[in-house]
Amino acid sequence: MIKLELDRKKRSLSVKEPADVSSLQNGFYGQMKKGIIYLAPEEALYIMDIRNGRCFDEVGNEYSFNSVAALFLKIKKLLARYLTYKDYRDKGLILRDAKEAEGGYGRTVLKKYAGGSFKFDSFAFEGLFFPQDLLTLVDDEKVGKELYERYWIGQFGTYKAAHRGRISKLDVYETIFLLKHGGLHLTNAKLHDVEKTARKRIKFFDDMYLVYEDWRRRGYVVKTGFKFGTHFRIYFPGASPVRAEDEWMHSRHVIHNFPRKHKLLISEWARAIRVAHSVKKTFILAIPGKKAAIKVDPKKPRLDFLLYHRRKDGIETPKDGTPRYLMYSLTEDEYIGGEGLAEALAEARHYGLEMMMAISDRESSVTYYIIKEIELPGSEYEYYEIEWLQP
Amino acid sequence: MIKLELDRKKRSLSVKEPADVSSLQNGFYGQMKKGIIYLAPEEALYIMDIRNGRCFDEVGNEYSFNSVAALFLKIKKLLARYLTYKDYRDKGLILRDAKEAEGGYGRTVLKKYAGGSFKFDSFAFEGLFFPQDLLTLVDDEKVGKELYERYWIGQFGTYKAAHRGRISKLDVYETIFLLKHGGLHLTNAKLHDVEKTARKRIKFFDDMYLVYEDWRRRGYVVKTGFKFGTHFRIYFPGASPVRAEDEWMHSRHVIHNFPRKHKLLISEWARAIRVAHSVKKTFILAIPGKKAAIKVDPKKPRLDFLLYHRRKDGIETPKDGTPRYLMYSLTEDEYIGGEGLAEALAEARHYGLEMMMAISDRESSVTYYIIKEIELPGSEYEYYEIEWLQP
């Protein structure tokens, strides 16, 4: 039994018995002051839940787990914090409050992507736009074939059988891209009409197009990610649908758009990542639009915990190691916005740490995602690789 | 070359050359009237695209593919229809316009699910509700353990390690269910508060709860589907988290909610199905709320094509076989609503056919889903099994 003492006035929880103090100190719990260990709420709850802790106030009344938790109900997402804290601890790993982050850990991972550019031979051609289907058909066989074979724009003939048929289908992003940068002329619509129709149909269409154009202009091939449950899939510069099956032929990256101003339920957000993961694609999250200047206030961290991880011969600890991640603790029914995510990532970057999202589902099972920043030469937007991880 | 003749006034397309007529007749294209075959727009486009058809008007002017398509731009989702028509034809299968459906094909598939009931020993217990995390904690170890082991309500201890810890976590659906039907009393909130908080956070929360309660009351275990990208996962009546690993232990069905009055982009809709499919779960679509009375107007079919499929020794044809499916032709950027889907399904049922959704993505690759009706004894809502299919 570990005895926790509650000071009702200060709402503080401490441990004084020397044996308990040294046990907790060895486990990296709490703050030590003059031989007494002061516990954060999640630490106290963990000790009560898992380490046979019992809590008493000054006059000897015992407090149950819920009576202690009730004292801290006003703490933002207390359970999200507690359940992710618990899960990480249950793996035998050490974590501390994010407020203790000092910075300069040098762990931020930047993923460098190849830069390229889009070179287009200008030629003029006609297409027919189908507003209800958001597709354009090009029936000039020569043009359609060239667009497909040289630039992988449109689908000439039949999907996976380009020789079958002679019509090229351009999706709405390709249509707008070619109206702007190629020689496409629509016989029944102007650029403005296409944009207007697309905006009516597709949420955050302008954001979607920005992402499409950003990658296309850097030489990437951008096609629908429908089969992988995402907005787009990409191929690296140089990919072609007609070259022999080589390493370029298979898309390994999918892009999902996450508007800066929009908030999404974590469960919806995770759905897109899960499909990508199940088909072994790297999931790229796009936050289009100009990066906002973000201030990091060390006293008010947005992130929750400072995570020590493993090393070859055991685990890292605050005593002889450095932290590796900052944890963002969430529940499946929580919302997250593009801007909020960008802010959280800026904070991790500020301290030189990687960011780990820990999502506790309704059954308190925790899923972890590592978020790494992508450097796409020439781009002004934010892109992140999101990877599922078992810590 | 197949010669198509365009009557510009009537916007009708026909084929008159005897050799062409007999070739098209053998392929089950068009309507034969007095030795002339009249083609529907998608048939004419298919013949021009794939079968080397060329189109001329009365005075001998040739019409390109797009010039013909442009005549029919006002037809609803013309390309969705054309591209799914093409894909099905490309598989060597026959399809005809849905208007030709006669009915009485006896093919509708009803999936019968086990009926059960929820028997609950009433006992009174307390919980603490965490509004920000939408979870309730029960710290009475005996109650938490019993709820978990006997009814699989809540998560006692730790996920997949119930012996670790002594707190039970109830999700918001379990919380409300136990407030209504069990002996739960919250020390810091009333039923109304929980509902209000949940409605603020979760879209269509009342619909979600209706589905949860509907299956629970029939003896099913309903837990979060977070890991599978869906709203819920279910276990059949009798499932228990503590019995030895047997056939009941693994969830094979996930449920996703589709509010009757809500419209969802096909690509979002398909995302949820794809995750379920990739983890080999049966996807159940729930349309809660009372079934609406739906009228089927044979002259205005909502569905697109009457599909003949395969049989042991070849393919079914209109000549010597019966159709099996009605096709609902869509594109990935199309919307579909719970009500619209229910109506389409009612139409398939009316004709005694199964419904096949054919979704053409932005690259004109078509994905097929079969939709089967679920009979859940005692339930008033609509449930459908959705299965991915390669026709």
Coordinates of C-alpha atoms in Angstrom, one line a residue, chain A residues 2-384:
Chain A
I2 CA 1.2 3.5 -0.9
K3 CA -0.3 6.2 1.3
L4 CA -1.3 9.3 -0.5
E5 CA -2.1 12.4 1.6
L6 CA -4.6 14.9 0.3
D7 CA -4.4 18.6 1.4
R8 CA -8.0 19.6 0.6
K9 CA -7.4 23.3 0.7
K10 CA -4.5 23.2 -1.7
R11 CA -5.9 20.2 -3.6
S12 CA -2.4 18.8 -3.5
L13 CA -1.5 15.1 -3.2
S14 CA 1.7 14.0 -1.5
V15 CA 3.5 10.9 -0.3
K16 CA 5.6 11.1 2.8
E17 CA 6.4 7.6 4.1
P18 CA 10.1 7.1 3.4
A19 CA 9.7 3.6 1.7
D20 CA 6.9 5.0 -0.6
V21 CA 8.9 8.1 -1.4
S22 CA 11.9 6.1 -2.5
S23 CA 9.8 3.7 -4.5
L24 CA 8.1 6.5 -6.3
Q25 CA 11.3 8.4 -6.8
N26 CA 12.8 5.3 -8.5
G27 CA 9.8 5.2 -10.7
F28 CA 10.1 8.9 -11.6
Y29 CA 6.8 9.9 -10.2
G30 CA 6.1 13.4 -8.9
Q31 CA 8.2 16.3 -7.7
M32 CA 10.4 15.9 -4.7
K33 CA 10.5 18.8 -2.2
K34 CA 12.2 18.3 1.2
G35 CA 11.7 14.6 1.3
I36 CA 8.1 14.7 0.2
I37 CA 6.8 13.7 -3.2
Y38 CA 4.1 15.9 -4.7
L39 CA 2.0 14.1 -7.3
A40 CA 0.2 15.4 -10.4
P41 CA -3.4 14.3 -10.7
E42 CA -2.7 11.6 -13.3
E43 CA 0.2 10.3 -11.3
A44 CA -2.0 10.0 -8.1
L45 CA -4.8 8.3 -10.1
Y46 CA -2.3 5.9 -11.6
I47 CA -0.9 5.0 -8.2
M48 CA -4.3 4.4 -6.8
D49 CA -5.5 2.4 -9.8
I50 CA -2.5 0.2 -10.4
R51 CA 0.0 0.5 -7.5
N52 CA -2.4 -0.1 -4.7
G53 CA -2.4 3.5 -3.5
R54 CA -4.9 4.7 -0.9
C55 CA -5.7 8.3 -0.3
F56 CA -6.5 10.0 3.0
D57 CA -7.1 13.6 3.9
E58 CA -5.7 15.5 6.9
V59 CA -8.4 14.1 9.3
G60 CA -8.0 10.5 8.2
N61 CA -11.0 10.2 5.8
E62 CA -10.3 7.9 3.0
Y63 CA -10.9 9.1 -0.6
S64 CA -11.9 6.7 -3.3
F65 CA -10.5 6.9 -6.8
N66 CA -13.5 8.8 -8.1
S67 CA -13.5 11.2 -5.1
V68 CA -9.9 12.1 -5.9
A69 CA -10.7 12.4 -9.7
A70 CA -13.7 14.6 -8.8
L71 CA -11.4 17.2 -7.3
F72 CA -9.8 17.7 -10.7
L73 CA -12.8 17.6 -13.0
K74 CA -12.0 21.1 -14.2
I75 CA -8.7 20.1 -15.7
K76 CA -9.1 20.0 -19.5
K77 CA -9.4 16.5 -20.9
L78 CA -8.4 14.9 -17.6
L79 CA -9.3 11.4 -18.6
A80 CA -7.6 11.7 -22.0
R81 CA -4.5 12.6 -20.1
Y82 CA -4.9 9.9 -17.5
L83 CA -5.7 7.1 -19.9
T84 CA -2.8 7.9 -22.2
Y85 CA -0.5 8.4 -19.2
K86 CA -1.6 5.0 -17.9
D87 CA -1.1 3.2 -21.2
Y88 CA 2.5 4.6 -21.6
R89 CA 3.3 3.7 -18.0
D90 CA 1.8 0.2 -18.5
K91 CA 4.4 -0.4 -21.2
G92 CA 7.1 0.1 -18.7
L93 CA 8.1 3.5 -20.0
I94 CA 8.6 6.8 -18.3
L95 CA 6.8 10.1 -19.0
R96 CA 6.7 13.4 -17.3
D97 CA 4.5 16.5 -17.5
A98 CA 5.2 18.5 -20.7
K99 CA 5.9 21.6 -18.6
E100 CA 9.3 20.1 -17.8
A101 CA 10.5 20.2 -21.3
E102 CA 13.7 22.2 -21.5
G103 CA 14.3 22.1 -25.3
G104 CA 17.3 21.6 -27.5
Y105 CA 16.8 17.8 -27.6
G106 CA 17.7 17.8 -31.3
R107 CA 15.2 15.0 -32.1
T108 CA 12.9 16.7 -34.6
V109 CA 12.7 14.6 -37.7
L110 CA 12.5 16.4 -41.0
K111 CA 11.6 14.2 -44.0
K112 CA 13.1 15.6 -47.1
Y113 CA 11.2 15.0 -50.3
A114 CA 12.5 15.3 -53.8
G115 CA 12.0 18.6 -55.5
G116 CA 11.1 18.8 -59.1
S117 CA 9.3 20.9 -61.5
F118 CA 6.5 20.5 -64.0
K119 CA 7.5 21.0 -67.6
F120 CA 4.6 21.2 -70.0
D121 CA 4.8 21.5 -73.8
S122 CA 2.1 23.9 -74.6
F123 CA -0.5 22.7 -77.0
A124 CA -4.1 23.6 -77.5
F125 CA -7.0 21.1 -77.3
E126 CA -10.7 20.9 -76.5
G127 CA -12.7 19.1 -73.9
L128 CA -16.3 18.7 -72.8
F129 CA -17.0 19.3 -69.1
F130 CA -19.7 17.3 -67.4
P131 CA -20.8 19.4 -64.4
Q132 CA -22.8 16.7 -62.8
D133 CA -20.0 14.2 -62.8
L134 CA -17.2 16.7 -62.3
L135 CA -15.2 15.2 -65.2
T136 CA -14.0 16.4 -68.5
L137 CA -13.7 14.2 -71.6
V138 CA -11.1 14.8 -74.4
D139 CA -12.0 12.9 -77.5
D140 CA -8.8 13.9 -79.5
E141 CA -7.0 10.6 -79.3
K142 CA -3.5 12.0 -79.9
V143 CA -3.8 14.7 -77.2
G144 CA -5.4 12.3 -74.7
K145 CA -2.7 9.7 -75.2
E146 CA 0.1 12.2 -74.9
L147 CA -1.4 13.8 -71.7
Y148 CA -1.6 10.4 -70.2
E149 CA 1.7 8.9 -71.3
R150 CA 3.9 11.9 -70.9
Y151 CA 2.4 13.6 -67.9
W152 CA 0.0 11.0 -66.4
I153 CA -2.8 13.5 -66.6
G154 CA -6.2 12.0 -67.2
Q155 CA -7.1 8.4 -67.8
F156 CA -6.8 7.5 -71.4
G157 CA -8.8 4.5 -72.6
T158 CA -9.6 2.2 -69.8
Y159 CA -8.2 2.1 -66.2
K160 CA -5.3 -0.4 -66.3
A161 CA -6.0 -1.0 -70.0
A162 CA -5.1 2.3 -71.7
H163 CA -5.2 0.6 -75.1
R164 CA -9.0 -0.1 -74.7
G165 CA -10.9 2.9 -75.9
R166 CA -9.7 6.3 -77.2
I167 CA -11.3 8.8 -74.9
S168 CA -9.4 10.6 -72.1
K169 CA -11.1 11.4 -68.8
L170 CA -9.8 14.4 -66.8
D171 CA -10.8 14.7 -63.2
V172 CA -11.8 18.2 -61.9
Y173 CA -8.4 18.9 -60.5
E174 CA -6.7 18.0 -63.8
T175 CA -9.3 20.0 -65.6
I176 CA -8.6 23.2 -63.6
F177 CA -4.8 22.6 -63.8
L178 CA -4.9 22.3 -67.5
L179 CA -7.2 25.3 -67.9
K180 CA -4.7 27.3 -65.9
H181 CA -1.4 25.9 -67.0
G182 CA -2.1 23.7 -70.1
G183 CA -3.8 24.4 -73.3
L184 CA -7.3 23.1 -72.4
H185 CA -10.3 24.9 -73.8
L186 CA -13.7 23.7 -72.7
T187 CA -16.4 23.9 -75.3
N188 CA -19.2 24.3 -72.8
A189 CA -17.6 26.0 -69.7
K190 CA -15.1 28.5 -68.5
L191 CA -12.6 28.1 -65.6
H192 CA -14.9 30.1 -63.4
D193 CA -17.9 27.7 -64.1
V194 CA -15.8 24.6 -63.3
E195 CA -14.6 26.2 -60.0
K196 CA -18.0 27.2 -59.0
T197 CA -19.5 23.8 -59.7
A198 CA -16.6 22.1 -57.8
R199 CA -17.0 24.3 -54.8
K200 CA -20.7 23.5 -54.6
R201 CA -20.0 19.8 -54.5
I202 CA -16.7 19.3 -52.7
K203 CA -16.1 20.7 -49.2
F204 CA -13.0 22.9 -49.0
F205 CA -12.5 22.5 -52.8
D206 CA -10.1 25.4 -53.0
D207 CA -7.9 23.9 -50.3
M208 CA -8.0 20.6 -52.2
Y209 CA -7.0 22.2 -55.4
L210 CA -4.1 24.1 -53.7
V211 CA -2.7 20.8 -52.5
Y212 CA -3.1 19.2 -55.9
E213 CA -1.4 22.0 -57.7
D214 CA 1.4 22.3 -55.1
W215 CA 2.5 18.7 -55.7
R216 CA 1.9 18.7 -59.4
R217 CA 4.0 21.8 -59.9
R218 CA 6.9 20.1 -58.1
G219 CA 6.8 17.3 -60.7
Y220 CA 4.7 14.8 -58.7
V221 CA 1.9 12.8 -60.2
V222 CA -1.3 13.3 -58.3
K223 CA -4.2 11.0 -58.8
T224 CA -7.3 10.1 -56.8
G225 CA -6.8 8.2 -53.5
F226 CA -10.3 6.7 -53.6
K227 CA -9.0 3.1 -53.4
F228 CA -7.1 4.0 -50.3
G229 CA -9.7 6.1 -48.6
T230 CA -7.8 9.4 -49.0
H231 CA -8.1 12.5 -51.2
F232 CA -5.1 11.9 -53.3
R233 CA -2.3 9.4 -54.0
I234 CA 1.0 10.6 -55.4
Y235 CA 3.9 9.3 -57.4
F236 CA 7.4 10.8 -57.3
P237 CA 8.7 12.9 -60.1
G238 CA 9.5 10.8 -63.1
A239 CA 6.6 8.3 -62.6
S240 CA 4.9 7.2 -65.7
P241 CA 1.9 4.9 -66.4
V242 CA 3.6 3.4 -69.4
R243 CA 7.1 2.5 -68.3
A244 CA 7.7 -1.1 -67.3
E245 CA 6.7 -2.0 -63.8
D246 CA 9.5 -0.4 -61.7
E247 CA 9.8 1.2 -58.4
W248 CA 8.0 4.3 -59.6
M249 CA 5.0 2.5 -60.8
H250 CA 3.5 1.9 -57.4
S251 CA 2.2 4.7 -55.3
R252 CA 3.5 4.5 -51.7
H253 CA 2.2 7.8 -50.5
V254 CA -1.3 9.1 -50.0
I255 CA -2.3 12.7 -49.2
H256 CA -5.3 13.7 -47.1
N257 CA -6.3 17.3 -46.8
F258 CA -6.9 18.9 -43.5
P259 CA -8.1 22.5 -43.8
R260 CA -6.5 24.9 -41.4
K261 CA -9.8 26.3 -40.2
H262 CA -11.7 23.1 -40.0
K263 CA -12.1 20.8 -37.0
L264 CA -12.5 17.1 -37.4
L265 CA -13.6 14.4 -35.0
I266 CA -10.5 12.3 -34.1
S267 CA -12.3 9.1 -35.1
E268 CA -13.0 10.5 -38.6
W269 CA -9.4 11.7 -38.8
A270 CA -8.1 8.3 -37.8
R271 CA -10.3 6.5 -40.3
A272 CA -8.4 8.0 -43.2
I273 CA -5.0 7.0 -41.6
R274 CA -6.2 3.5 -40.9
V275 CA -7.0 2.7 -44.5
A276 CA -3.7 4.0 -45.7
H277 CA -1.9 2.0 -43.0
S278 CA -3.8 -1.2 -43.9
V279 CA -2.6 -0.9 -47.5
K280 CA 0.9 0.0 -46.5
K281 CA 1.0 3.5 -47.8
T282 CA 2.7 6.4 -46.1
F283 CA 0.0 8.8 -45.0
I284 CA 0.7 12.5 -45.7
L285 CA -1.5 15.1 -44.0
A286 CA -1.7 18.4 -45.9
I287 CA -2.5 21.7 -44.2
P288 CA -2.7 24.1 -47.1
G289 CA -2.6 27.9 -46.9
K290 CA 0.1 30.0 -45.5
K291 CA 1.7 28.9 -42.3
A292 CA 0.6 31.0 -39.3
A293 CA 3.2 32.5 -37.0
I294 CA 2.9 30.4 -33.8
K295 CA 4.1 31.5 -30.4
V296 CA 5.1 28.8 -28.0
D297 CA 4.5 29.6 -24.4
P298 CA 6.5 27.3 -22.1
K299 CA 4.2 28.0 -19.2
K300 CA 1.1 26.9 -21.1
P301 CA 2.0 23.8 -23.1
R302 CA -0.5 22.6 -25.6
L303 CA 1.0 19.2 -25.5
D304 CA 0.7 16.9 -22.5
F305 CA 3.6 14.7 -21.7
L306 CA 7.3 14.5 -22.2
L307 CA 8.1 10.9 -23.2
Y308 CA 11.2 9.0 -22.5
H309 CA 11.5 6.0 -24.8
R310 CA 13.6 2.9 -25.2
R311 CA 17.3 2.5 -25.9
K312 CA 19.3 -0.6 -26.8
D313 CA 19.9 -1.8 -23.2
G314 CA 16.6 -0.7 -21.6
I315 CA 14.6 2.4 -21.2
E316 CA 15.5 6.1 -21.2
T317 CA 14.9 7.9 -17.9
P318 CA 15.0 11.5 -16.7
K319 CA 18.1 10.5 -14.7
D320 CA 20.4 9.5 -17.5
G321 CA 18.6 10.0 -20.8
T322 CA 16.8 12.6 -22.9
P323 CA 13.1 12.6 -23.9
R324 CA 12.2 11.7 -27.4
Y325 CA 8.6 12.7 -27.9
L326 CA 6.0 15.1 -26.8
M327 CA 2.6 13.4 -26.3
Y328 CA -0.6 14.9 -27.5
S329 CA -3.3 13.1 -25.5
L330 CA -6.7 12.8 -27.0
T331 CA -9.8 10.7 -27.0
E332 CA -11.6 9.3 -30.0
D333 CA -14.5 11.7 -29.4
E334 CA -12.3 14.8 -29.3
Y335 CA -12.0 17.3 -32.1
I336 CA -8.8 18.4 -33.7
G337 CA -8.4 21.2 -36.3
G338 CA -5.7 21.8 -38.8
E339 CA -4.6 24.9 -37.0
G340 CA -4.5 23.2 -33.6
L341 CA -2.4 20.4 -35.0
A342 CA 0.0 22.9 -36.7
E343 CA 0.3 24.6 -33.3
A344 CA 1.0 21.4 -31.5
L345 CA 3.6 20.5 -34.0
A346 CA 5.3 23.9 -33.7
E347 CA 5.6 23.2 -30.0
A348 CA 7.2 19.9 -30.5
R349 CA 9.6 21.5 -33.0
H350 CA 10.4 24.3 -30.6
Y351 CA 11.7 21.8 -28.1
G352 CA 13.5 19.7 -30.6
L353 CA 11.2 16.7 -30.1
E354 CA 9.0 14.5 -32.3
M355 CA 5.3 14.6 -31.7
M356 CA 3.4 11.5 -30.7
M357 CA -0.4 11.6 -30.8
A358 CA -2.0 9.2 -28.3
I359 CA -5.6 8.5 -28.9
S360 CA -7.6 6.7 -26.2
D361 CA -10.7 5.1 -27.7
R362 CA -14.0 4.5 -25.9
E363 CA -12.6 1.3 -24.5
S364 CA -9.4 3.0 -23.2
S365 CA -7.3 1.2 -25.7
V366 CA -4.6 3.7 -26.9
T367 CA -3.4 4.1 -30.5
Y368 CA -0.2 6.0 -31.2
Y369 CA 0.8 8.0 -34.2
I370 CA 4.2 9.7 -34.8
I371 CA 4.0 12.9 -36.8
K372 CA 7.0 14.0 -38.9
E373 CA 7.4 17.2 -40.8
I374 CA 7.9 17.0 -44.6
E375 CA 10.2 19.4 -46.4
L376 CA 8.9 19.8 -49.9
P377 CA 11.3 22.2 -51.7
G378 CA 9.5 25.3 -52.9
S379 CA 6.2 24.6 -51.1
E380 CA 4.7 27.1 -48.7
Y381 CA 2.3 24.7 -47.1
E382 CA 2.6 22.3 -44.3
Y383 CA 2.8 18.5 -44.9
Y384 CA 3.3 15.8 -42.3

